[in-house]
Amino acid sequence: MHIRSLSLENFRNYVRLEQELPDRAVLLCGSNAQGKTSLLEAVYYLATSGSPLSANDRQLINWTAKKEGMAHIRLRAEVVQREQVREISIVLLLEPDTQGRQRLKRRVLIDQAPRKRRDLAGELNVVLFLPQDVELVTGSPAGRRRYLDDTLSQIDARYSAAQGTYTNALRQRNALLRHLAEQGGDPGQLEPLDGQLARSGVAISLARRRLINALSQHAHRTHGELSGGKEWLQMVYQPNFDLTRPPGIVCQTSFQESPGPPQGISDQDLVAAFRQQLRERRREEVERGMTLSGPHRDEMRFMIEKMDLGVYGSRGQQRTAVLALKIAQLAWMKQETGTSPVLLLDEVLAELDQHRREFLLAQVDQVEQALLTATDLEMFSPSFRQRATLLWVEKGLIQPYER
Amino acid sequence: MSSVPASVTRLIEALSELPGIGPKTASRLTYFLLRGQSDLPLRLAESLRDLKERTRFCSVCHTITEQDPCPICSDPHRDHALLCVVEEPLDVLAIERTEQYLGVYHVLHGALSPMEGIFAENLRIPDLLRRVREGGVQEVILATNPTSEGDYTAAYLLSKLGPLNVRVTRLGRGLPMGGDLEYADQVTLASALERRQEL
């Protein structure tokens, strides 16, 4: 798939942008702080309805627009997939809620019809690679869970729905546990929430397991090639509630490639097992006022042999692992959807050596469209620059690049 | 320093306390009432006073009423064995407008939502269970909203009503009249398919 045209309104430093994009590599050149990364951020937002860089959507509103009371953002893309064009747009609007407080409302439209967030699945798929993505290996488990969620939600509306249900049930349940701890009340109120949590939690955990297994296989191969066959990477899923083992047995680490749940166990059995565990830990949960088991505590580790890269890996090894992960994501999305996602690369070449650079740029030639940002064009070979479309980004405006 | 009479500012301030009304809208409404030639301000004042002084909650079903028990609860022609549980008094009006329902009601005054500090003990749930336990009720229709809070409340009520030897049903869920299949959300469409009917 590729984006035919992109338009942004009041997003970061773009007051208004209308940009046609070709189905090939696009090099966005310019100095720092001109809007190169923001363009990739906007495309990622259209694909996932969330920013990879900011947890608070209000920060995305153009500063001047906000000052003048024009408090809305409009993102729109025309996406070509299998010779069909679909228009995706997301509008963020400051509106007073019933209490009169200003809230940022998000509206998702596909071909101008209002849709739910989860309906974005499959409309625009992207693989984003930022310089700070090395934190996926070194940073907190929450960052890795967010990565898994964003990746799965992009192509699977049911995952997106399960995740929404899970998050809501978890918040309600934690609030109820706190209340039961402080003021008491009927613990029976937990039961329906346990059911919601278990059903959506099992769906999340199964999908994450499948994804990590697939990514690990792809990344294993790529990483072997990148390291000249010297090192072999594996990604290991460490679910907080392990569906492959009966509840009660806590498994801290498993270095084997995570297998699926044992044969002959239905989803209903898994849900029942999850509920059983919730029931067994209820007293402890009420005491601590929070939910202690479930996918909100899942972990994924990057391993070489038996070494945890996040803890013991060198910076170079960690970078190579992230590169292998992103290339694996690209291959996985292609395999799942039958179409290549849009590749978004933000200044990542600077961090890589010649060999890895060439490897990554070879991937760019494999996809329909890639958007790359660069402050230094010298990093790209003359033949690559010749093949690519060059655009000049300055102060939120885009012009053809004068070669 | 203000040259605006106190009675005007008092009204503006009172109106801004209403949900969805800011100071700007409140002033606009106030000046509208001030300039108008009609008796609207007096009629408003009277209805507001009545709202406070003459309405109360029905001691049986907890809906808003001027007489207690409310006209529905005291109507002998209605089916008192059929009980419809709703979140708000306005839901009673909505169901009454269908002119299809001849049973009685029970208003919970909200739906379970621990995040917003609404727990079972804050709703008229114990009273509902007492009504059912007292006997005479054969079917309870759970007509809470099709939201996650409404579903949660319905599931909780089902767990409490289950052991009480009463038939428990949930309002059907399907496609809206005049709607477009193409634009229906997946959850609604899936549920409409699941609960399709023989013609």
PDB file of C-alpha atoms in Angstrom, chain A residues 234-237 245 254-259:
ATOM      1  CA  GLN A 234      15.513 -14.747  19.848  1.00  0.00           C
ATOM      2  CA  MET A 235      12.552 -12.867  21.239  1.00  0.00           C
ATOM      3  CA  VAL A 236      10.947 -14.543  24.199  1.00  0.00           C
ATOM      4  CA  TYR A 237       7.429 -13.934  25.456  1.00  0.00           C
ATOM      5  CA  ARG A 245       1.082 -23.891  32.108  1.00  0.00           C
ATOM      6  CA  SER A 254      11.813 -19.611  29.766  1.00  0.00           C
ATOM      7  CA  PHE A 255      14.598 -19.610  27.212  1.00  0.00           C
ATOM      8  CA  GLN A 256      12.874 -21.937  24.798  1.00  0.00           C
ATOM      9  CA  GLU A 257      10.953 -20.449  21.954  1.00  0.00           C
ATOM     10  CA  SER A 258       7.516 -19.917  23.439  1.00  0.00           C
ATOM     11  CA  PRO A 259       5.224 -22.691  22.207  1.00  0.00           C
TER      12      PRO A 259
END
